[in-house]
Amino acid sequence: MNEKLNVFDGVRILSKYIRKHKRNFVLFYTGWLVDCMLTVITPILFAIMIDQIVYYKNMDVFLQVSFVFVVMSVFSCILYFFIYTLHHYLMSMYTFDIKLDIFKKMQSKKASYMSDAKTGNMITMLLDDTSECMHFVIRNIIHSINGILKGVFYLTYIYIISIEAGLVVTLFLPLAVYTTFKMSKKIRDHSDNQREFYGHYVSWLLEILKGITDIRLLSGERTIRKDFTGHQRKLFAKNVEISVSKLTSDKIIEWITLLLQLSVYGVCAYLASRGEITIGNVIVLVAFVFTLKDETIFLLVRSYMDAQSRLTRIGRIERFLSEDDEHSWKGKCDLIVGAGEIEFSRIHFAYEQGKPVLKDMNLLIPCGSHVAIVGKSGCGKTTISSLLIGLYELDAGAILIDGQDLTNCSLKTIRQHIGIVQQDVLLFDATIRDNLLLGNPKASDEHIWLACRKAGIADYIELLPEKLNALLGKEGIGLSGGQRQRLAIARIYLKNPAIIIFDEATSALDSETEKIVHESWGELLEGRTAIIIAHRQSSVMMCDNAVWIEDGKVRVTGKPTELLQNHSGFRELFAVREGAESAG
């Protein structure tokens, strides 16, 4: 539910982060308050100086006030440095706290959320929206409070100088406030639409940049340029809508304040003609009216309008942080894996209600056995591995490891005992060592080299000038598919899980490379329970048993050689697959 937030909601949401830096925020606000006081006093001192010279010819008072004026100016410069030093500190630390909470939430979000989430929206929220939270506190809260305090002082002092001028100013204020509220709703709606579209646009742009090579191979540059132009035009139109709304509001306020200024000039002229006002008071009155316009009316108007778009961002952050995640997983007990027996008991699961993927499925994987799960695309093979490692929760049934129901066990210990190697190997733009230590940060170099030798990648690493410190580059560019798979196997060695899942791990490799990778599987799988999800016959034939999944249920189990002879679906799947690869 996208409920509209008001300013008090924004303060409530951000208060937990403000409290963590309470002392620095108090100092920051105090500095701004003192600076505001100096701003207010300056015109009054200047008026005193003028009146002392023009009316009283009092040079001593003039010089004394001038000295105070100079001291205040120097102090203001020092204070300004202090304020902005604190501002940059708070901007870094305060936004870091929010970014850290968002990043932690991203790491713990359920797979169902992440599969539908727009990457661009999340990047925008993490990088841009967090900065706007700080701007909301400073520009929309602190500056607004100071603006109101200054406005009250200005209006009071104007009344002291001239009741007529005070009444004129008071009459124009409600008109400015009404205009502000009238225009703010339109600006808020435009900002919401622009922010949503921008998130979709960034997601689209990331997908295009990721597939830029494929686009060239398909000769699709012209189509993509056309789409890019269309996105840019829509974004431009939405930005224009916001700008026009803000400009319209600003100009209406400027017109109101122009009428205010002309009215005040008329009052000053009338009072001067009757000798009821000094030159100094005219200067103060005009200065305060101008300042009231710029630092109170205009400031509050712009602050309120800017706050509308910032509250949209704050609301998005709050909804993201308050939504359900993996912390709702009920299991808290430690999973203890001894033999490694896995049992799927009458499990039922659907990604979408009414469209079950697995239906009353039963499967027993004996301890230490290597079982291939085979079936046509979309039959639920990968879903089984996702359920086993707790990415999704069952709709019904139970998954047991050594008799322990996984719903009673913590996700941390489940994933400690289960390792998975997938077709797309996760490799960061970092050193080989950093990538290998992802599963076991405490592993020593001796253990790393042992894992690399067992995975069959050590010889390649030893040829590199920097060996384990060699940078892999973005997503491991520079490595072959087989080398990437062997690095993944070395990483699993370091993690040392009791149960291993290979999910289409060799499906993108050629036959020669696959054979080399299979050799590295042998020692890794020894003494461990393994599930091998594969479409390739060579991977399946390495297993003790094979399971045929069809229509969300286990239809046939047996030795791979037996199924190849006796099960037509099993035989046809590999005949089609091997035939396609031979043709390729």
XYZ file of C-alpha atoms in Angstrom:
584
model
C 0.000 0.000 0.000
C 1.579 3.315 -1.161
C 0.227 5.534 1.584
C 1.163 9.198 1.264
C 3.452 10.425 4.020
C 3.397 13.821 5.679
C 6.342 15.664 7.219
C 5.715 14.184 10.676
C 5.752 10.675 9.185
C 9.095 11.448 7.556
C 10.561 12.641 10.871
C 9.198 9.553 12.648
C 10.753 7.185 10.105
C 14.161 8.888 10.171
C 14.261 9.550 13.935
C 16.079 6.249 14.681
C 18.975 7.398 12.485
C 18.930 10.925 13.925
C 19.146 9.560 17.476
C 22.345 7.670 16.637
C 24.030 11.021 15.875
C 22.007 13.125 18.312
C 24.980 15.075 19.708
C 26.246 16.089 16.263
C 22.760 17.015 15.072
C 22.275 19.217 18.181
C 25.604 20.959 17.497
C 24.714 21.318 13.834
C 21.327 22.852 14.589
C 22.787 25.134 17.262
C 25.316 26.411 14.726
C 22.565 27.150 12.210
C 20.443 28.829 14.886
C 23.298 31.121 15.904
C 23.955 31.911 12.236
C 20.261 32.817 11.844
C 20.476 35.120 14.878
C 23.464 36.902 13.326
C 21.524 37.285 10.069
C 18.607 38.840 11.935
C 20.739 41.229 14.025
C 22.821 42.541 11.102
C 20.137 44.836 9.530
C 19.266 46.221 12.994
C 22.916 47.112 13.687
C 23.186 48.708 10.272
C 20.047 50.797 10.959
C 21.493 51.977 14.288
C 24.701 53.032 12.532
C 22.755 55.038 9.922
C 20.497 56.767 12.472
C 23.431 57.623 14.770
C 25.200 59.414 11.917
C 22.214 60.993 10.138
C 20.169 62.134 13.157
C 22.569 62.295 16.138
C 26.011 62.822 14.510
C 27.331 60.352 17.125
C 30.588 59.006 15.692
C 31.552 57.066 18.864
C 28.406 54.918 18.801
C 28.802 54.535 15.060
C 32.366 53.179 15.467
C 31.379 50.908 18.368
C 28.516 49.390 16.397
C 30.807 49.103 13.371
C 33.327 47.146 15.478
C 30.577 44.786 16.668
C 29.506 44.404 13.041
C 33.057 43.399 11.963
C 33.430 40.936 14.868
C 30.094 39.360 13.972
C 31.163 39.008 10.331
C 34.408 37.228 11.291
C 32.572 35.003 13.760
C 30.003 34.189 11.085
C 32.752 32.990 8.726
C 34.224 30.726 11.423
C 30.779 29.449 12.322
C 30.014 28.724 8.682
C 33.144 26.550 8.440
C 32.088 24.673 11.598
C 28.543 24.123 10.294
C 29.621 22.721 6.944
C 32.274 20.471 8.495
C 29.515 18.939 10.612
C 27.235 18.834 7.579
C 29.677 16.697 5.561
C 30.312 14.412 8.535
C 26.598 13.885 9.131
C 25.926 13.469 5.413
C 28.443 10.610 5.314
C 27.615 8.844 8.572
C 23.850 9.374 8.615
C 23.341 8.196 5.045
C 25.749 5.293 5.639
C 23.502 3.992 8.439
C 20.476 4.050 6.135
C 22.413 2.488 3.252
C 23.672 -0.264 5.550
C 20.132 -1.120 6.675
C 18.930 -1.183 3.053
C 21.866 -3.352 1.973
C 21.291 -5.798 4.843
C 17.634 -5.964 3.858
C 18.582 -6.667 0.244
C 20.750 -9.554 1.419
C 17.912 -11.039 3.457
C 15.054 -10.458 1.003
C 13.134 -13.550 -0.019
C 13.890 -15.071 -3.409
C 10.279 -14.454 -4.452
C 10.812 -10.705 -3.990
C 14.252 -10.574 -5.634
C 13.073 -12.497 -8.700
C 10.554 -9.722 -9.480
C 12.529 -6.735 -8.151
C 13.829 -4.117 -10.578
C 17.599 -3.736 -10.223
C 17.420 -0.058 -11.201
C 14.877 0.700 -8.479
C 17.069 -0.873 -5.805
C 20.231 0.892 -7.013
C 18.409 4.236 -7.113
C 17.055 3.671 -3.606
C 20.468 2.704 -2.228
C 22.467 5.513 -3.847
C 20.055 8.414 -4.433
C 17.123 8.064 -2.043
C 19.389 7.781 1.006
C 21.000 11.153 0.223
C 17.566 12.715 -0.055
C 16.834 11.510 3.506
C 19.637 13.770 4.743
C 18.433 16.652 2.598
C 14.957 16.184 4.084
C 16.307 16.548 7.647
C 18.490 19.569 6.890
C 16.650 21.474 4.169
C 13.067 20.563 4.960
C 13.195 20.345 8.758
C 16.120 22.330 10.209
C 16.005 25.155 7.660
C 12.221 25.310 7.858
C 12.260 25.595 11.671
C 14.837 28.354 11.469
C 12.852 30.023 8.689
C 9.699 30.028 10.838
C 11.583 31.433 13.852
C 13.102 34.156 11.715
C 9.722 34.878 10.133
C 8.094 35.307 13.559
C 10.893 37.666 14.608
C 10.711 39.656 11.363
C 6.946 40.017 11.559
C 7.079 41.027 15.242
C 9.773 43.637 14.569
C 7.834 44.961 11.558
C 4.788 45.429 13.825
C 7.032 47.257 16.331
C 8.235 49.625 13.604
C 4.828 50.055 11.955
C 1.476 48.430 12.687
C 0.301 49.348 9.189
C 3.239 47.537 7.553
C 2.682 44.551 9.839
C -0.970 44.323 8.810
C -0.064 44.469 5.110
C 2.421 41.609 5.522
C -0.063 39.562 7.558
C -2.754 39.917 4.893
C -0.508 38.486 2.168
C 0.770 35.456 4.159
C -2.431 33.320 3.961
C -2.527 33.808 0.186
C 1.036 32.463 -0.142
C 0.294 29.488 2.139
C -2.878 28.600 0.208
C -1.015 28.663 -3.105
C 1.692 26.418 -1.674
C -0.707 23.720 -0.538
C -2.697 23.948 -3.759
C 0.318 23.341 -5.984
C 2.125 20.804 -3.769
C -0.276 17.932 -4.504
C 0.299 18.239 -8.238
C 4.073 18.357 -7.724
C 3.931 15.296 -5.432
C 1.999 13.262 -8.023
C 4.404 14.228 -10.812
C 7.394 13.345 -8.588
C 5.929 9.914 -7.781
C 5.434 9.128 -11.466
C 8.887 10.377 -12.393
C 10.596 8.343 -9.665
C 8.795 5.130 -10.644
C 9.581 5.583 -14.324
C 13.217 6.430 -13.592
C 13.652 3.177 -11.637
C 12.245 1.156 -14.556
C 14.470 3.085 -16.956
C 17.657 2.320 -14.975
C 16.697 -1.386 -14.841
C 16.181 -1.401 -18.610
C 19.507 0.385 -19.145
C 21.388 -2.154 -16.977
C 19.873 -5.031 -18.956
C 20.853 -3.385 -22.251
C 24.447 -2.736 -21.134
C 24.751 -6.316 -19.891
C 23.575 -7.693 -23.243
C 25.301 -5.181 -25.509
C 27.284 -7.909 -27.310
C 24.172 -9.985 -28.021
C 22.437 -6.874 -29.361
C 25.297 -6.329 -31.821
C 25.205 -9.967 -32.935
C 21.459 -9.650 -33.568
C 21.983 -6.337 -35.421
C 19.516 -4.811 -33.005
C 21.329 -1.516 -32.405
C 18.769 0.535 -34.310
C 15.827 -0.913 -32.379
C 17.555 -0.375 -29.043
C 18.502 3.213 -29.992
C 14.852 3.822 -30.817
C 13.817 2.426 -27.422
C 16.504 4.530 -25.723
C 15.223 7.655 -27.447
C 11.681 6.809 -26.387
C 12.720 6.340 -22.759
C 14.632 9.627 -22.813
C 11.650 11.487 -24.252
C 9.327 10.091 -21.592
C 11.820 10.965 -18.864
C 12.235 14.446 -20.300
C 8.439 14.913 -20.410
C 8.071 13.850 -16.781
C 10.909 16.149 -15.693
C 9.254 19.002 -17.599
C 5.960 18.331 -15.798
C 7.696 18.667 -12.425
C 9.672 21.741 -13.482
C 6.618 23.498 -14.915
C 4.593 22.806 -11.766
C 7.385 24.145 -9.539
C 7.989 27.135 -11.808
C 4.271 27.964 -11.900
C 4.088 27.864 -8.117
C 7.256 29.958 -7.754
C 5.989 32.606 -10.147
C 2.629 32.868 -8.396
C 4.451 33.321 -5.083
C 6.764 35.895 -6.694
C 3.715 37.823 -7.940
C 2.201 37.769 -4.446
C 5.450 38.955 -2.863
C 5.826 41.689 -5.496
C 2.425 43.030 -4.460
C 3.574 42.782 -0.852
C 6.743 44.772 -1.539
C 4.865 47.496 -3.403
C 2.377 47.753 -0.533
C 5.195 48.052 2.026
C 6.932 50.714 -0.079
C 3.672 52.644 -0.096
C 3.387 52.394 3.721
C 7.025 53.528 4.119
C 6.451 56.489 1.788
C 3.320 57.471 3.712
C 5.075 57.252 7.115
C 8.153 59.115 5.830
C 5.999 61.912 4.466
C 4.553 62.349 7.961
C 7.954 62.080 9.651
C 6.893 59.003 11.618
C 9.789 56.754 10.543
C 13.576 57.153 10.453
C 15.847 56.225 7.578
C 17.316 53.390 9.674
C 13.859 51.928 10.348
C 12.976 52.203 6.644
C 16.130 50.194 5.862
C 15.247 47.586 8.514
C 11.634 47.413 7.371
C 12.537 46.944 3.701
C 15.333 44.479 4.561
C 13.036 42.435 6.798
C 10.269 42.356 4.201
C 12.722 41.162 1.529
C 14.214 38.623 3.947
C 10.760 37.509 5.057
C 9.969 36.914 1.409
C 13.189 35.019 0.565
C 14.087 33.249 3.840
C 10.623 32.523 5.183
C 7.874 32.558 2.554
C 9.968 31.375 -0.414
C 12.049 29.034 1.740
C 8.990 27.383 3.282
C 7.238 27.145 -0.092
C 10.222 25.510 -1.791
C 10.909 23.383 1.269
C 7.356 22.086 1.326
C 7.388 21.305 -2.395
C 10.802 19.616 -2.276
C 9.644 17.661 0.766
C 6.871 16.088 -1.321
C 9.319 14.313 -3.617
C 11.637 13.441 -0.709
C 8.768 11.982 1.296
C 8.043 9.728 -1.677
C 11.599 8.395 -1.461
C 11.446 8.055 2.321
C 8.173 6.165 1.987
C 9.745 3.804 -0.502
C 12.640 3.125 1.869
C 10.252 2.518 4.768
C 8.146 0.073 2.755
C 11.254 -1.764 1.603
C 12.660 -2.060 5.144
C 9.326 -3.094 6.666
C 8.472 -5.807 4.142
C 8.846 -9.478 5.001
C 12.243 -11.151 4.517
C 14.109 -14.331 5.418
C 14.132 -13.358 9.090
C 10.524 -14.568 9.149
C 11.824 -18.127 8.658
C 10.525 -19.975 11.718
C 13.385 -22.439 12.192
C 15.943 -21.497 14.860
C 17.601 -24.833 15.713
C 21.020 -25.789 14.347
C 21.003 -28.360 11.561
C 23.393 -31.185 12.418
C 24.360 -33.303 9.426
C 25.898 -36.684 10.067
C 25.132 -39.257 7.377
C 23.460 -36.802 5.000
C 20.218 -38.589 4.184
C 17.649 -36.363 2.445
C 13.920 -37.054 2.362
C 11.256 -35.087 0.513
C 7.928 -36.060 2.093
C 4.711 -35.166 0.255
C 5.948 -31.691 -0.626
C 3.727 -29.234 -2.431
C 4.915 -25.907 -3.809
C 3.700 -23.191 -6.200
C 5.291 -19.872 -7.189
C 1.829 -18.569 -8.066
C -1.349 -19.605 -6.343
C -3.237 -22.220 -8.341
C -0.196 -23.137 -10.470
C 1.660 -25.851 -8.513
C 5.174 -26.780 -9.614
C 5.602 -29.729 -7.218
C 2.562 -31.796 -6.206
C 2.686 -34.306 -3.356
C 6.261 -35.204 -4.296
C 8.125 -37.937 -2.380
C 11.813 -38.722 -2.729
C 14.418 -40.425 -0.525
C 18.113 -39.792 -1.194
C 20.251 -42.205 0.866
C 23.272 -40.875 2.730
C 26.428 -40.632 0.633
C 24.594 -41.368 -2.620
C 24.802 -39.356 -5.798
C 21.390 -38.835 -7.368
C 20.602 -37.222 -10.721
C 17.321 -35.331 -11.015
C 16.178 -35.359 -14.611
C 13.153 -34.098 -16.497
C 11.942 -31.732 -19.166
C 12.415 -27.995 -18.754
C 9.987 -26.485 -16.239
C 9.284 -29.763 -14.430
C 10.590 -28.417 -11.088
C 14.206 -29.659 -10.911
C 15.758 -26.339 -9.882
C 12.784 -25.680 -7.592
C 13.787 -28.780 -5.591
C 17.281 -27.364 -4.977
C 15.852 -23.929 -4.106
C 13.557 -25.498 -1.505
C 16.399 -27.567 -0.093
C 18.531 -24.486 0.639
C 15.591 -22.473 1.995
C 15.152 -19.905 -0.776
C 11.417 -20.645 -0.708
C 9.090 -22.075 1.919
C 6.986 -25.163 1.272
C 3.247 -24.871 0.877
C 2.848 -28.346 2.365
C 4.919 -31.394 3.297
C 8.412 -31.569 4.784
C 12.055 -31.826 3.787
C 14.150 -33.862 6.237
C 17.923 -34.136 6.520
C 18.988 -36.951 8.814
C 15.462 -36.870 10.226
C 15.511 -33.117 10.988
C 12.715 -31.028 9.496
C 14.333 -28.072 7.734
C 11.500 -25.755 8.792
C 12.777 -26.177 12.378
C 16.391 -25.403 11.436
C 18.022 -22.017 10.899
C 18.807 -20.872 7.362
C 22.390 -20.149 8.406
C 23.129 -23.751 9.388
C 21.155 -25.167 6.434
C 23.341 -23.211 4.015
C 26.491 -24.038 5.941
C 25.894 -27.745 5.332
C 24.679 -27.498 1.729
C 26.879 -26.279 -1.104
C 25.649 -25.486 -4.603
C 27.490 -25.120 -7.913
C 25.447 -23.510 -10.684
C 25.877 -22.920 -14.379
C 26.522 -19.196 -13.867
C 29.436 -18.965 -11.445
C 29.507 -15.895 -9.213
C 32.909 -14.228 -9.565
C 33.598 -10.701 -8.329
C 35.898 -8.081 -9.787
C 38.538 -9.025 -7.209
C 41.506 -11.348 -6.700
C 41.300 -15.119 -7.027
C 41.915 -15.378 -3.277
C 39.019 -13.014 -2.449
C 36.671 -15.008 -4.675
C 37.671 -18.336 -3.156
C 37.363 -17.068 0.417
C 33.721 -16.096 -0.085
C 32.541 -19.437 1.346
C 35.172 -19.653 4.093
C 36.832 -16.321 4.983
C 39.128 -17.980 7.565
C 40.783 -20.441 5.168
C 44.582 -20.271 5.045
C 46.649 -20.117 1.854
C 47.612 -23.749 2.434
C 43.949 -24.779 2.413
C 43.275 -22.597 -0.635
C 46.049 -24.248 -2.653
C 44.882 -27.707 -1.548
C 41.335 -26.906 -2.709
C 42.654 -25.569 -6.027
C 44.698 -28.736 -6.621
C 41.682 -30.937 -5.892
C 39.577 -28.825 -8.257
C 42.216 -29.037 -10.981
C 42.773 -25.267 -11.221
C 46.064 -24.963 -9.312
C 48.278 -25.413 -12.420
C 46.570 -22.490 -14.145
C 46.864 -20.213 -11.087
C 50.568 -21.034 -10.632
C 51.252 -19.801 -14.175
C 49.845 -16.359 -13.338
C 52.452 -13.751 -12.271
C 50.450 -12.744 -9.183
C 49.019 -16.232 -8.545
C 46.228 -16.018 -5.928
C 46.469 -12.205 -5.983
C 45.651 -12.037 -9.703
C 42.630 -9.898 -10.501
C 39.893 -11.725 -12.353
C 38.249 -8.631 -13.805
C 34.564 -7.954 -14.157
C 32.616 -11.209 -13.670
C 35.760 -13.254 -14.138
C 36.341 -12.150 -17.729
C 39.490 -13.836 -19.039
C 38.567 -17.259 -17.662
C 37.110 -20.072 -19.719
C 33.859 -21.722 -18.682
C 35.737 -24.754 -17.384
C 38.117 -22.604 -15.324
C 35.189 -20.743 -13.802
C 33.541 -24.045 -12.874
C 36.754 -25.342 -11.291
C 37.087 -22.159 -9.244
C 33.526 -22.738 -8.054
C 34.435 -26.326 -7.109
C 37.532 -25.087 -5.230
C 35.294 -22.659 -3.345
C 32.976 -25.537 -2.383
C 36.022 -27.511 -1.192
C 36.856 -24.638 1.174
C 33.279 -24.441 2.410
C 33.344 -28.235 2.975
C 29.567 -28.921 3.044
C 28.103 -32.339 3.789
C 25.649 -32.085 0.867
C 26.397 -30.744 -2.610
C 24.040 -29.698 -5.403
C 25.195 -29.328 -9.016
C 22.504 -27.345 -10.833
C 23.173 -27.527 -14.587
C 26.809 -26.843 -13.690
C 28.270 -28.138 -16.985
C 25.408 -27.422 -19.386
C 27.246 -24.526 -21.064
C 30.577 -26.375 -21.453
C 31.853 -28.291 -24.444
C 32.393 -32.030 -24.120
C 36.155 -31.845 -23.580
C 35.896 -29.193 -20.873
C 33.007 -31.049 -19.250
C 35.166 -34.173 -19.024
C 37.896 -32.205 -17.218
C 35.359 -30.709 -14.805
C 33.880 -34.160 -14.146
C 37.317 -35.374 -13.112
C 37.386 -32.705 -10.415
C 33.960 -33.819 -9.204
C 35.174 -37.267 -8.210
C 37.171 -36.357 -5.115
C 34.767 -33.582 -4.150
C 31.767 -35.927 -4.085
C 33.522 -38.734 -2.226
C 31.727 -39.395 1.095
C 29.142 -36.668 0.431
C 25.492 -36.779 -0.542
C 25.078 -35.140 -3.943
C 22.165 -34.004 -6.083
C 23.000 -33.476 -9.731
C 20.459 -31.588 -11.819
C 21.432 -32.074 -15.431
C 20.288 -32.347 -19.014
C 23.502 -33.996 -20.144
C 23.797 -37.753 -20.232
C 27.487 -37.716 -19.284
C 26.676 -35.954 -15.967
C 23.750 -38.250 -15.205
C 25.691 -41.436 -15.907
C 28.173 -40.535 -13.140
C 25.416 -40.910 -10.518
C 24.328 -43.947 -8.486
C 20.655 -43.326 -9.195
C 18.496 -41.108 -11.381
C 15.051 -39.647 -10.710
C 12.605 -38.708 -13.471
C 10.411 -35.723 -12.562
C 7.253 -35.113 -14.518
C 4.182 -32.996 -13.762
C 5.532 -32.064 -10.322
C 6.006 -35.646 -9.122
C 8.669 -38.357 -9.060
C 7.573 -40.774 -11.790
C 10.530 -43.159 -12.060
C 13.711 -43.892 -10.090
C 16.533 -46.301 -10.822
C 20.057 -46.738 -12.129
C 20.836 -44.368 -15.002
C 21.724 -47.288 -17.287
C 18.414 -48.997 -16.502
C 16.367 -45.857 -17.144
C 18.213 -45.299 -20.402
C 17.131 -48.741 -21.553
C 13.623 -48.924 -20.079
C 12.200 -45.365 -19.860
C 11.238 -43.736 -23.143
C 11.056 -40.171 -21.776
C 14.512 -40.508 -20.220
C 15.925 -41.920 -23.450
C 14.233 -39.359 -25.693
C 15.421 -36.423 -23.570
C 19.068 -37.349 -23.994
C 18.601 -38.368 -27.630
C 17.232 -34.904 -28.417
C 19.867 -33.185 -26.309
C 22.845 -35.095 -27.655
C 21.495 -34.767 -31.194
C 21.206 -30.983 -30.852
C 24.751 -30.724 -29.490
C 26.117 -32.891 -32.305
C 24.347 -30.715 -34.875
C 25.769 -27.610 -33.178
